[in-house]
Amino acid sequence: MRLEEYWGVGPKTRETLVAELGRERATRAIESGDVRELATAGLARGRATRILRRATGGDGIDMLATSDARAAYKDLLDLAVEHAVTQRAADRIRVLTPLATRAEMESRLDDVLAARDAWAALDEGNRETVLAAYERYDDRDESERAAVETALALLEAGVDSGPFATIAELDPETLAAAADALSAFENDGGSGRLVRGADDELDRLCDALGTVEDMDANALELIEELRSDGVRDVSQFREAFEDHLLSETAVTVEQVRDAMPADATDATDFVGGTLRTLRGDLTAAIDEREERVAGEFRNVLEDSRAAIDQAVEAVDDIALHLSLARFALAYDCTRPTFVEGESAAVSVVEARNLTLASPVTDAKRTEVEETVQPITYALGDHGVTDPAAVPGSTDTAPGRQRVSVLTGANSGGKTTLLETLCQVVLLASMGLPVPAERAEVTPVDSLVFHRRHASFNAGVLESTLRSIVPPLSSSADGRTLMLVDEFEAITEPGSAADLLHGLVTLTVDRDALGVFVTHLADDLEPLPPEARVDGIFAEGLNPELELLVDYQPRFDTVGRSTPEFIVSRLVANADDRGERAGFETLGEAVGNDVIQRTLADARWSE
């Protein structure tokens, strides 16, 4: 495949990659999803990530039909990246995309959940050992040597189940020999010169050569030093020079005597000739020794090549699955159930919004205070049929309508519910566990997520309709999910109600799934019988005058906005007399008796 055939690789990018990496290496980096390699070649990291999402994820990225869906997808990846054990694992997480088939989703779920269970079973000491091994692996740029040493560290930690099983298959002695051989060379993979410490004899010869070279550079000073010790005749000078060489270097007597010239005319010629010959002899001996030792190490690497390659692949894959496992554990995520065929559903039981939830660290899997109210919600042919499964004040289970209109209190969590459903569907589509006690998901071809945008002009309306209608109108098999938040915010209420009614009707006609958040429920009547209206209710103010909301929707019930609660809080908190009078005027508009009762209830609850 030519580089230009990859999405996002134009002529300039191709030239950059070929110049820096070469065509084959660049292709390999794209196919393997190597963000670091492309970034090293000069591509911006964000651009490299976008190219690799398309190259490794295929058409899965096309599921994200709107900019808000793409933003939610990136937010999820950012949360997962926080639990990555290596930079390479973080890069691989960033290029994960929705998968094309249920088999792919199930396969990745198997790997991640096996890693989650294996990680959860480790004690804190072994977890620290594994994380320390991966930290060293990251610090050494994930080289072959670092991978082999990480594999050895994992073996020593005794982790051999789940994702670690591939490491347990390796022979420790083979890996240890490979680690020694890899560490003997300057460059990763067994290339370059041998490093100091690779061979004692080679180190001895190199030390000797260095000393001889220093002597040669200071030959005149050496001659004067020998003469100052009382050396007078040639025989004494020769003997003193020989003793000096033997005491200062690691050369042998034979090497020294063989190097001494027989025809030197004076002391300078004698010393210089001896040192030059020693330099040549030692250099030749070093080259010969290094070639032989390097050959022995390369033979070890050749014999260990299969184990090295397996260690590199296993350590890298474990890092990815372990990172995703830590993410799943931190947010107490579970395996979703996929609903396919004629049925279609999106349901969650006690789901939590990841943007609001606080992750639990690896070190403390203890009970923590729940700061996010779990939500149960369902669309389509779901299995949430028992009202007891629904928390909060509702006593009914959700109907099996594929489309709902969600109404209710300001700041009541309607947008958060949309985001939660979006997160669950995205995670499940990527083959990842979801933040819910139970979840059912139909893999969709198009996810239309539209957040509320406070812009009121024809351009915004047109661009929004161009964004959310085509994925819905082109779907013929119900594999579209519509999550639309306060559509009325981008046009006048009358037109907004008409357009929103049309969107709900189109969603029903296309057998798609959808949740539409709005304050215009009354203006949408009559809705198609295949759609229902759900509501979220505020229950008053607490003693701190904060809004009390039951975030669990009540099914087949129209929720109401709660301006009286908001105005009550403004009245109570107003310090300025004129300001307070203004809020009291608004209170009369919404019902002064309601305002007074709300404040009295708040004081009574204190």
Coordinates of C-alpha atoms in Angstrom, one line a residue:
M1 CA 0.0 0.0 0.0
R2 CA 1.4 3.4 -1.0
L3 CA 1.8 6.0 1.7
E4 CA -0.5 8.4 -0.1
E5 CA -3.4 5.9 0.2
Y6 CA -3.5 6.3 4.0
W7 CA -6.0 8.9 5.1
G8 CA -4.3 12.3 5.8
V9 CA -1.0 11.5 4.1
G10 CA -0.6 14.0 1.3
P11 CA 2.5 14.7 -0.8
K12 CA 4.2 16.8 1.8
T13 CA 3.6 14.4 4.6
R14 CA 4.8 11.5 2.4
E15 CA 8.0 13.3 1.6
T16 CA 8.6 14.0 5.3
L17 CA 8.0 10.4 6.3
V18 CA 10.1 9.0 3.5
A19 CA 13.0 11.4 4.3
E20 CA 13.0 10.8 8.0
L21 CA 12.0 7.1 8.2
G22 CA 12.1 5.6 4.8
R23 CA 9.1 4.2 3.0
E24 CA 9.1 0.7 4.6
R25 CA 9.6 2.0 8.2
A26 CA 7.0 4.7 7.7
T27 CA 4.4 2.1 6.5
R28 CA 5.2 -0.1 9.4
A29 CA 4.7 2.7 11.8
I30 CA 1.3 3.6 10.4
E31 CA 0.1 0.0 10.3
S32 CA 1.2 -0.6 13.9
G33 CA -0.3 2.6 15.2
D34 CA 3.1 4.0 16.3
V35 CA 2.4 7.7 17.2
R36 CA 5.9 8.2 18.7
E37 CA 7.6 7.1 15.4
L38 CA 5.5 9.5 13.3
A39 CA 6.1 12.3 15.8
T40 CA 9.8 11.6 15.8
A41 CA 9.7 12.0 12.0
G42 CA 8.3 15.6 12.4
L43 CA 4.5 15.2 12.3
A44 CA 2.5 17.0 15.0
R45 CA 1.3 14.5 17.5
G46 CA -2.3 15.4 17.0
R47 CA -2.0 14.9 13.2
A48 CA -0.2 11.6 13.7
T49 CA -3.0 10.5 16.0
R50 CA -5.7 11.4 13.5
I51 CA -3.9 9.5 10.7
L52 CA -3.5 6.4 12.8
R53 CA -7.1 6.4 13.9
R54 CA -8.1 6.2 10.3
A55 CA -5.4 3.7 9.4
T56 CA -6.0 1.3 12.3
G57 CA -9.7 1.9 13.0
G58 CA -11.0 1.8 9.4
D59 CA -14.5 3.2 9.1
G60 CA -15.2 3.0 12.8
I61 CA -14.4 6.6 13.2
D62 CA -17.2 7.4 10.8
M63 CA -19.7 6.4 13.5
L64 CA -19.0 9.7 15.2
A65 CA -21.4 11.7 13.1
T66 CA -21.2 15.1 14.9
S67 CA -18.5 17.3 16.4
D68 CA -20.0 16.8 19.8
A69 CA -19.8 13.0 19.4
R70 CA -16.1 13.3 18.4
A71 CA -15.5 15.6 21.4
A72 CA -17.1 13.1 23.8
Y73 CA -15.0 10.3 22.2
K74 CA -11.8 12.3 22.7
D75 CA -12.8 13.1 26.3
L76 CA -13.2 9.3 27.0
L77 CA -9.8 8.6 25.6
D78 CA -8.2 11.3 27.7
L79 CA -9.7 9.7 30.8
A80 CA -8.4 6.3 29.8
V81 CA -4.9 7.7 29.0
E82 CA -4.6 8.9 32.6
H83 CA -4.3 5.2 33.6
A84 CA -1.7 4.2 31.0
V85 CA 1.4 2.4 32.3
T86 CA 3.6 3.6 29.4
Q87 CA 3.7 6.3 26.8
R88 CA 3.4 3.8 24.1
A89 CA 0.2 2.4 25.8
A90 CA -1.1 6.0 26.0
D91 CA -0.5 6.5 22.3
R92 CA -2.2 3.2 21.5
I93 CA -5.2 4.2 23.6
R94 CA -5.4 7.5 21.7
V95 CA -5.9 5.7 18.4
L96 CA -8.6 3.3 19.6
T97 CA -11.7 3.8 17.6
P98 CA -15.2 2.2 17.5
L99 CA -14.9 -1.3 16.1
A100 CA -16.7 -2.6 13.1
T101 CA -18.1 -5.9 14.3
R102 CA -19.5 -7.4 17.5
A103 CA -16.8 -10.1 17.3
E104 CA -14.1 -7.5 17.5
M105 CA -15.8 -5.8 20.4
E106 CA -16.2 -9.0 22.3
S107 CA -12.6 -10.0 21.7
R108 CA -11.2 -6.7 23.1
L109 CA -13.6 -6.9 26.1
D110 CA -12.3 -10.4 26.8
D111 CA -8.7 -9.1 26.9
V112 CA -9.5 -6.0 29.0
L113 CA -11.7 -7.8 31.5
A114 CA -9.1 -10.7 31.9
A115 CA -6.5 -8.0 32.5
R116 CA -8.8 -6.3 35.0
D117 CA -9.4 -9.5 37.0
A118 CA -5.7 -10.4 36.9
W119 CA -4.7 -6.9 38.1
A120 CA -7.4 -6.9 40.8
A121 CA -6.0 -10.2 42.1
L122 CA -2.5 -8.9 42.6
D123 CA -1.4 -7.6 46.0
E124 CA -0.1 -4.1 46.4
G125 CA 3.6 -5.3 46.4
N126 CA 3.2 -7.1 43.0
R127 CA 1.4 -4.2 41.5
E128 CA 4.2 -1.9 42.5
T129 CA 6.7 -4.3 41.0
V130 CA 4.8 -4.4 37.7
L131 CA 4.4 -0.6 37.5
A132 CA 8.1 -0.1 38.4
A133 CA 9.0 -2.5 35.6
Y134 CA 6.9 -0.6 33.1
E135 CA 8.3 2.7 34.3
R136 CA 11.8 1.5 33.5
Y137 CA 10.6 0.2 30.2
D138 CA 9.2 3.7 29.4
D139 CA 12.4 5.5 30.6
R140 CA 14.4 3.3 28.1
D141 CA 12.2 4.3 25.2
E142 CA 10.6 0.8 25.0
S143 CA 13.7 -0.8 23.5
E144 CA 14.1 -4.5 22.9
R145 CA 16.4 -4.7 25.9
A146 CA 13.9 -2.9 28.0
A147 CA 11.1 -5.2 26.8
V148 CA 13.1 -8.3 27.7
E149 CA 14.1 -6.9 31.1
T150 CA 10.4 -6.0 31.7
A151 CA 9.4 -9.5 30.8
L152 CA 11.9 -10.9 33.3
A153 CA 10.6 -8.6 36.0
L154 CA 7.1 -9.8 35.4
L155 CA 8.2 -13.4 35.6
E156 CA 10.0 -12.7 38.9
A157 CA 6.8 -11.0 40.2
G158 CA 5.0 -14.3 39.5
V159 CA 2.2 -12.8 37.5
D160 CA 1.2 -15.5 35.1
S161 CA -2.6 -15.4 34.6
G162 CA -4.9 -13.5 32.3
P163 CA -2.9 -11.1 30.0
F164 CA 0.3 -12.2 31.7
A165 CA 0.0 -15.7 30.4
T166 CA 2.0 -14.9 27.3
I167 CA 4.9 -13.9 29.5
A168 CA 4.7 -17.1 31.5
E169 CA 5.3 -19.1 28.3
L170 CA 8.8 -17.6 27.9
D171 CA 11.9 -19.3 29.2
P172 CA 13.6 -17.1 31.9
E173 CA 17.1 -18.5 31.0
T174 CA 16.7 -17.6 27.3
L175 CA 15.4 -14.1 28.2
A176 CA 18.3 -13.6 30.7
A177 CA 20.9 -14.6 28.1
A178 CA 19.1 -12.3 25.5
A179 CA 19.1 -9.4 28.0
D180 CA 22.9 -9.8 28.6
A181 CA 23.5 -9.9 24.8
L182 CA 21.3 -6.9 24.1
S183 CA 23.0 -4.9 26.9
A184 CA 26.4 -5.6 25.4
F185 CA 25.8 -3.3 22.4
E186 CA 25.6 0.5 22.2
N187 CA 22.4 0.4 20.1
D188 CA 19.1 -1.5 20.6
G189 CA 18.8 -4.8 18.8
G190 CA 22.4 -5.8 18.9
S191 CA 24.0 -3.1 16.7
G192 CA 26.9 -0.7 17.2
R193 CA 30.1 -1.2 19.3
L194 CA 30.3 -3.3 22.4
V195 CA 29.8 -1.3 25.6
R196 CA 32.2 -1.3 28.5
G197 CA 31.4 -4.2 30.8
A198 CA 30.4 -6.5 28.0
D199 CA 33.7 -8.4 28.3
D200 CA 36.4 -8.2 30.9
E201 CA 39.3 -9.0 28.6
L202 CA 38.1 -6.4 26.1
D203 CA 37.9 -3.8 28.9
R204 CA 41.5 -4.7 30.0
L205 CA 42.8 -4.2 26.5
C206 CA 41.0 -0.9 26.1
D207 CA 42.3 0.4 29.4
A208 CA 45.8 -0.6 28.4
L209 CA 45.5 1.2 25.0
G210 CA 44.2 4.3 26.7
T211 CA 47.2 4.3 29.1
V212 CA 49.7 3.7 26.3
E213 CA 48.2 6.6 24.2
D214 CA 48.5 8.9 27.2
M215 CA 52.2 7.9 27.6
D216 CA 52.8 8.4 23.9
A217 CA 51.3 11.9 24.1
N218 CA 53.7 12.7 27.0
A219 CA 56.8 10.7 26.0
L220 CA 59.3 13.4 26.8
E221 CA 58.0 13.9 30.3
L222 CA 58.1 10.1 30.8
I223 CA 61.8 10.0 29.8
E224 CA 62.7 12.8 32.2
E225 CA 60.8 11.1 35.0
L226 CA 62.8 7.8 34.4
R227 CA 66.1 9.7 34.3
S228 CA 65.2 11.6 37.5
D229 CA 65.0 8.2 39.2
G230 CA 68.8 7.7 38.7
V231 CA 68.7 5.8 35.5
R232 CA 72.1 6.2 33.8
D233 CA 72.9 3.5 31.1
V234 CA 70.8 1.9 28.3
S235 CA 70.3 -1.3 30.2
Q236 CA 68.9 0.4 33.3
F237 CA 66.7 2.7 31.1
R238 CA 65.3 -0.3 29.3
E239 CA 64.6 -2.1 32.5
A240 CA 63.0 1.0 34.2
F241 CA 60.8 1.6 31.2
E242 CA 59.6 -2.0 31.1
D243 CA 58.8 -1.9 34.8
H244 CA 56.9 1.4 34.3
L245 CA 54.8 -0.1 31.5
L246 CA 54.0 -3.2 33.5
S247 CA 53.0 -1.2 36.6
E248 CA 50.9 1.4 34.7
T249 CA 49.2 -0.8 32.1
A250 CA 47.6 -4.2 31.8
V251 CA 50.0 -5.3 29.1
T252 CA 52.1 -8.4 29.6
V253 CA 55.9 -8.7 29.7
E254 CA 55.8 -10.5 26.3
Q255 CA 53.8 -7.7 24.7
V256 CA 56.2 -5.1 26.1
R257 CA 59.4 -6.9 25.0
D258 CA 58.1 -7.7 21.6
A259 CA 57.2 -4.0 21.1
M260 CA 60.7 -2.7 22.1
P261 CA 62.7 -1.7 19.0
A262 CA 66.2 -3.3 18.7
D263 CA 67.6 -0.5 16.5
A264 CA 66.6 2.7 18.5
T265 CA 69.2 5.4 18.3
D266 CA 68.3 7.2 21.6
A267 CA 65.9 7.1 24.5
T268 CA 63.3 9.2 22.6
D269 CA 63.4 6.9 19.6
F270 CA 63.3 3.8 21.9
V271 CA 60.3 5.0 24.0
G272 CA 58.3 6.4 21.0
G273 CA 58.9 3.2 19.0
T274 CA 57.8 0.9 21.8
L275 CA 54.6 2.9 22.5
R276 CA 53.7 3.1 18.8
T277 CA 54.1 -0.6 18.4
L278 CA 52.1 -1.3 21.6
R279 CA 49.3 1.0 20.3
G280 CA 49.2 -0.9 17.1
D281 CA 49.3 -4.3 18.8
L282 CA 46.6 -3.4 21.3
T283 CA 44.3 -1.9 18.6
A284 CA 44.6 -5.0 16.6
A285 CA 44.0 -7.2 19.7
I286 CA 40.9 -5.0 20.6
D287 CA 39.4 -5.3 17.1
E288 CA 40.0 -9.1 17.1
R289 CA 38.6 -9.5 20.6
E290 CA 35.5 -7.3 19.9
E291 CA 34.7 -9.1 16.7
R292 CA 34.9 -12.5 18.4
V293 CA 32.9 -11.4 21.5
A294 CA 30.3 -9.5 19.4
G295 CA 29.9 -12.5 17.2
E296 CA 29.2 -14.7 20.2
F297 CA 26.6 -12.2 21.5
R298 CA 25.0 -12.0 18.1
N299 CA 24.7 -15.8 18.0
V300 CA 22.9 -15.6 21.3
L301 CA 20.5 -13.0 19.9
E302 CA 19.9 -15.1 16.8
D303 CA 19.1 -18.1 19.0
S304 CA 16.9 -16.0 21.2
R305 CA 15.2 -14.0 18.4
A306 CA 11.8 -15.7 18.7
A307 CA 11.8 -15.2 22.5
I308 CA 12.8 -11.5 22.1
D309 CA 10.1 -10.8 19.5
Q310 CA 7.5 -12.6 21.7
A311 CA 8.6 -10.6 24.8
V312 CA 8.4 -7.3 22.8
E313 CA 4.9 -8.1 21.6
A314 CA 3.7 -9.5 24.9
V315 CA 5.0 -6.6 27.0
D316 CA 3.5 -4.1 24.6
D317 CA 0.1 -5.8 24.5
I318 CA 0.1 -6.3 28.3
A319 CA 0.8 -2.6 28.7
L320 CA -2.2 -1.7 26.6
H321 CA -4.6 -4.1 28.2
L322 CA -3.3 -3.4 31.7
S323 CA -3.8 0.4 31.1
L324 CA -7.4 -0.2 30.0
A325 CA -7.9 -2.6 32.9
R326 CA -6.8 0.0 35.4
F327 CA -9.2 2.5 33.8
A328 CA -12.0 0.0 34.1
L329 CA -11.2 -0.7 37.7
A330 CA -10.9 2.9 38.6
Y331 CA -14.5 3.6 37.4
D332 CA -15.9 0.2 38.4
C333 CA -16.8 -0.6 34.8
T334 CA -18.6 -3.8 33.7
R335 CA -19.1 -5.8 30.5
P336 CA -22.0 -4.6 28.4
T337 CA -24.5 -6.9 26.6
F338 CA -24.8 -6.4 22.9
V339 CA -28.3 -6.4 21.3
E340 CA -28.4 -7.1 17.6
G341 CA -30.7 -8.6 15.0
E342 CA -34.2 -7.2 14.7
S343 CA -34.0 -5.8 18.2
A344 CA -32.4 -2.5 19.1
A345 CA -31.7 -1.1 22.6
V346 CA -29.7 1.2 24.7
S347 CA -30.2 0.6 28.4
V348 CA -28.2 1.3 31.6
V349 CA -28.8 0.2 35.2
E350 CA -27.1 2.5 37.8
A351 CA -24.9 4.2 35.2
R352 CA -22.4 6.9 36.2
N353 CA -21.1 9.8 34.2
L354 CA -17.3 9.4 33.9
T355 CA -16.8 13.1 33.6
L356 CA -18.3 13.6 37.1
A357 CA -17.3 10.4 38.8
S358 CA -14.1 10.2 40.9
P359 CA -11.8 7.3 40.0
V360 CA -10.6 5.0 42.7
T361 CA -6.9 4.4 42.8
D362 CA -5.2 1.0 42.4
A363 CA -3.9 1.2 46.0
K364 CA -7.2 1.6 47.7
R365 CA -10.1 -0.5 46.3
T366 CA -12.1 0.3 49.4
E367 CA -15.5 1.8 49.8
V368 CA -15.6 5.5 48.7
E369 CA -18.3 8.1 49.1
E370 CA -20.5 8.0 46.0
T371 CA -20.6 11.6 44.7
V372 CA -22.6 10.8 41.5
Q373 CA -26.2 9.6 41.6
P374 CA -26.4 6.4 39.5
I375 CA -29.1 6.6 36.8
T376 CA -31.2 3.8 35.2
Y377 CA -32.6 4.5 31.7
A378 CA -33.6 2.4 28.7
L379 CA -34.8 2.6 25.1
G380 CA -35.9 -0.1 22.8
D381 CA -36.1 -3.9 23.3
H382 CA -34.3 -3.8 26.7
G383 CA -34.3 -6.0 29.7
V384 CA -35.0 -3.4 32.4
T385 CA -38.5 -4.6 33.1
D386 CA -38.5 -4.7 36.9
P387 CA -39.4 -1.4 38.6
A388 CA -37.3 -2.5 41.6
A389 CA -34.2 -2.1 39.3
V390 CA -35.0 1.6 39.0
P391 CA -33.7 3.8 41.9
G392 CA -35.2 7.0 43.2
S393 CA -38.8 7.9 43.6
T394 CA -40.2 6.3 40.5
D395 CA -42.1 3.1 40.8
T396 CA -42.3 2.1 37.1
A397 CA -39.9 0.5 34.6
P398 CA -39.1 2.3 31.4
G399 CA -41.2 1.4 28.4
R400 CA -39.9 -0.2 25.2
Q401 CA -40.2 2.9 23.1
R402 CA -37.1 3.5 21.0
V403 CA -37.5 7.3 21.3
S404 CA -38.0 9.5 24.4
V405 CA -38.4 13.2 25.1
L406 CA -36.6 14.1 28.3
T407 CA -38.0 17.0 30.3
G408 CA -37.6 18.5 33.7
A409 CA -35.8 20.8 36.1
N410 CA -33.1 23.3 35.3
S411 CA -29.8 21.9 36.3
G412 CA -31.6 18.6 36.7
G413 CA -29.0 16.4 35.0
K414 CA -30.7 16.0 31.6
T415 CA -27.6 16.9 29.7
T416 CA -25.5 14.7 32.0
L417 CA -27.9 11.8 31.2
L418 CA -27.3 12.3 27.5
E419 CA -23.5 12.4 28.0
T420 CA -23.7 9.2 30.1
L421 CA -25.6 7.3 27.4
C422 CA -23.1 8.6 24.8
Q423 CA -20.2 7.4 27.0
V424 CA -21.7 4.0 27.4
V425 CA -22.4 3.5 23.7
L426 CA -18.9 4.8 22.7
L427 CA -17.1 2.6 25.2
A428 CA -19.1 -0.5 24.3
S429 CA -18.5 0.2 20.6
M430 CA -14.7 0.3 21.3
G431 CA -14.9 -3.0 23.1
L432 CA -14.4 -1.5 26.5
P433 CA -16.3 -2.0 29.8
V434 CA -18.9 0.6 30.7
P435 CA -19.6 2.5 33.9
A436 CA -22.9 0.8 34.9
E437 CA -24.1 -2.1 36.9
R438 CA -25.6 -3.5 33.7
A439 CA -25.9 -2.2 30.2
E440 CA -27.4 -3.3 26.9
V441 CA -26.1 -1.7 23.7
T442 CA -26.9 -2.0 20.1
P443 CA -23.8 -1.2 18.1
V444 CA -24.8 1.8 15.9
D445 CA -23.5 3.0 12.6
S446 CA -24.1 6.6 13.5
L447 CA -23.9 8.4 16.9
V448 CA -25.6 11.8 16.6
F449 CA -24.7 13.7 19.8
H450 CA -25.7 17.3 19.9
R451 CA -25.0 19.5 23.0
R452 CA -26.9 22.7 23.7
H453 CA -25.2 25.6 22.0
A454 CA -26.3 29.1 23.0
S455 CA -26.1 30.6 19.5
F456 CA -29.3 32.0 18.0
N457 CA -28.9 32.6 14.2
A458 CA -29.8 31.0 10.9
G459 CA -26.3 29.9 10.2
V460 CA -26.1 27.8 13.4
L461 CA -29.5 26.4 12.7
E462 CA -28.6 25.4 9.2
S463 CA -25.2 23.9 10.2
T464 CA -26.9 21.9 13.1
L465 CA -29.5 20.5 10.7
R466 CA -26.8 19.6 8.2
S467 CA -25.0 17.8 11.0
I468 CA -27.8 15.8 12.6
V469 CA -30.3 15.0 9.9
P470 CA -28.3 13.2 7.2
P471 CA -27.0 10.4 9.4
L472 CA -30.6 9.8 10.5
S473 CA -32.3 10.1 7.1
S474 CA -29.7 7.8 5.4
S475 CA -30.1 5.0 8.0
A476 CA -32.6 2.3 6.9
D477 CA -32.0 -0.3 9.6
G478 CA -32.4 1.6 12.9
R479 CA -28.6 1.7 13.6
T480 CA -28.6 5.4 14.5
L481 CA -28.6 6.8 18.0
M482 CA -29.9 10.4 18.4
L483 CA -28.9 12.3 21.6
V484 CA -30.0 15.9 21.1
D485 CA -29.9 18.5 23.9
E486 CA -32.2 21.5 23.9
F487 CA -32.5 21.9 20.2
E488 CA -34.8 25.0 20.9
A489 CA -31.7 27.0 22.0
I490 CA -30.7 27.7 18.3
T491 CA -34.0 29.2 17.0
E492 CA -37.2 30.8 18.2
P493 CA -39.5 28.6 20.3
G494 CA -42.4 28.2 17.8
S495 CA -40.1 27.1 15.0
A496 CA -38.0 25.0 17.4
A497 CA -41.0 23.0 18.5
D498 CA -42.1 22.3 15.0
L499 CA -38.6 21.3 13.9
L500 CA -38.1 19.2 17.1
H501 CA -41.4 17.4 16.5
G502 CA -40.2 16.7 13.0
L503 CA -36.9 15.2 14.3
V504 CA -38.7 13.0 16.8
T505 CA -41.1 11.8 14.0
L506 CA -38.2 11.1 11.6
T507 CA -36.3 9.2 14.3
V508 CA -39.5 7.1 14.9
D509 CA -40.0 6.6 11.2
R510 CA -36.4 5.4 10.7
D511 CA -36.7 2.9 13.6
A512 CA -33.7 4.7 15.2
L513 CA -33.0 5.2 18.9
G514 CA -33.1 8.6 20.4
V515 CA -33.4 10.9 23.4
F516 CA -34.3 14.5 22.9
V517 CA -33.9 16.9 25.8
T518 CA -36.3 19.9 25.7
H519 CA -38.4 22.4 27.8
L520 CA -41.0 22.4 25.0
A521 CA -42.7 19.1 25.8
D522 CA -46.2 20.6 25.8
D523 CA -45.6 22.2 22.4
L524 CA -44.7 18.8 20.9
E525 CA -48.1 17.2 21.5
P526 CA -49.2 15.0 20.0
L527 CA -46.0 12.9 19.8
P528 CA -46.0 9.7 17.8
P529 CA -47.2 6.8 19.9
E530 CA -43.8 5.1 19.5
A531 CA -42.2 8.0 21.6
R532 CA -42.6 8.6 25.3
V533 CA -42.0 11.6 27.6
D534 CA -39.9 11.2 30.7
G535 CA -39.2 13.8 33.4
I536 CA -36.7 14.8 36.0
F537 CA -37.9 16.6 39.1
A538 CA -36.4 19.0 41.6
E539 CA -37.6 18.5 45.2
G540 CA -36.8 21.8 46.8
L541 CA -33.8 23.5 48.5
N542 CA -31.6 22.2 51.2
P543 CA -30.5 24.3 54.2
E544 CA -27.6 25.7 52.2
L545 CA -30.2 26.7 49.6
E546 CA -28.8 24.3 47.0
L547 CA -31.2 22.7 44.6
L548 CA -32.3 19.2 45.6
V549 CA -32.8 17.1 42.5
D550 CA -33.8 13.5 42.0
Y551 CA -31.7 12.9 38.9
Q552 CA -33.4 9.6 38.2
P553 CA -36.0 10.3 35.4
R554 CA -39.6 9.3 36.0
F555 CA -40.9 7.5 33.0
D556 CA -44.0 8.5 31.0
T557 CA -44.1 11.7 33.2
V558 CA -43.6 15.3 32.0
G559 CA -41.0 17.0 34.2
R560 CA -41.3 20.6 35.0
S561 CA -38.8 23.4 35.2
T562 CA -38.4 24.9 38.7
P563 CA -38.1 28.6 38.5
E564 CA -39.7 29.0 41.9
F565 CA -36.7 27.2 43.5
I566 CA -34.2 29.3 41.7
V567 CA -36.0 32.6 42.5
S568 CA -36.3 31.5 46.2
R569 CA -32.6 31.1 46.4
L570 CA -32.0 34.5 44.8
V571 CA -34.4 36.1 47.3
A572 CA -32.8 34.5 50.3
N573 CA -29.2 35.3 49.2
A574 CA -29.8 38.9 48.1
D575 CA -27.8 41.3 50.3
D576 CA -28.8 44.5 48.7
R577 CA -32.3 45.8 49.6
G578 CA -33.0 46.9 46.0
E579 CA -31.8 43.7 44.6
R580 CA -33.9 41.7 47.0
A581 CA -37.0 43.7 46.1
G582 CA -36.3 43.0 42.4
F583 CA -36.2 39.2 43.1
E584 CA -39.3 39.4 45.2
T585 CA -41.1 41.0 42.2
L586 CA -40.1 38.0 40.2
G587 CA -41.3 35.8 43.1
E588 CA -44.7 37.3 42.8
A589 CA -44.7 36.4 39.1
V590 CA -44.1 32.7 39.8
G591 CA -46.2 32.7 43.0
N592 CA -45.1 34.4 46.3
D593 CA -46.7 31.7 48.4
V594 CA -44.6 29.1 46.6
I595 CA -41.5 31.1 47.3
Q596 CA -42.3 31.4 51.0
R597 CA -43.2 27.7 51.3
T598 CA -39.9 26.7 49.6
L599 CA -37.8 28.8 52.0
A600 CA -39.8 27.6 55.0
D601 CA -39.2 24.0 53.9
A602 CA -35.5 24.6 53.6
R603 CA -35.3 26.1 57.1
W604 CA -37.5 23.3 58.5
S605 CA -35.2 20.6 57.0
E606 CA -32.3 22.3 58.8

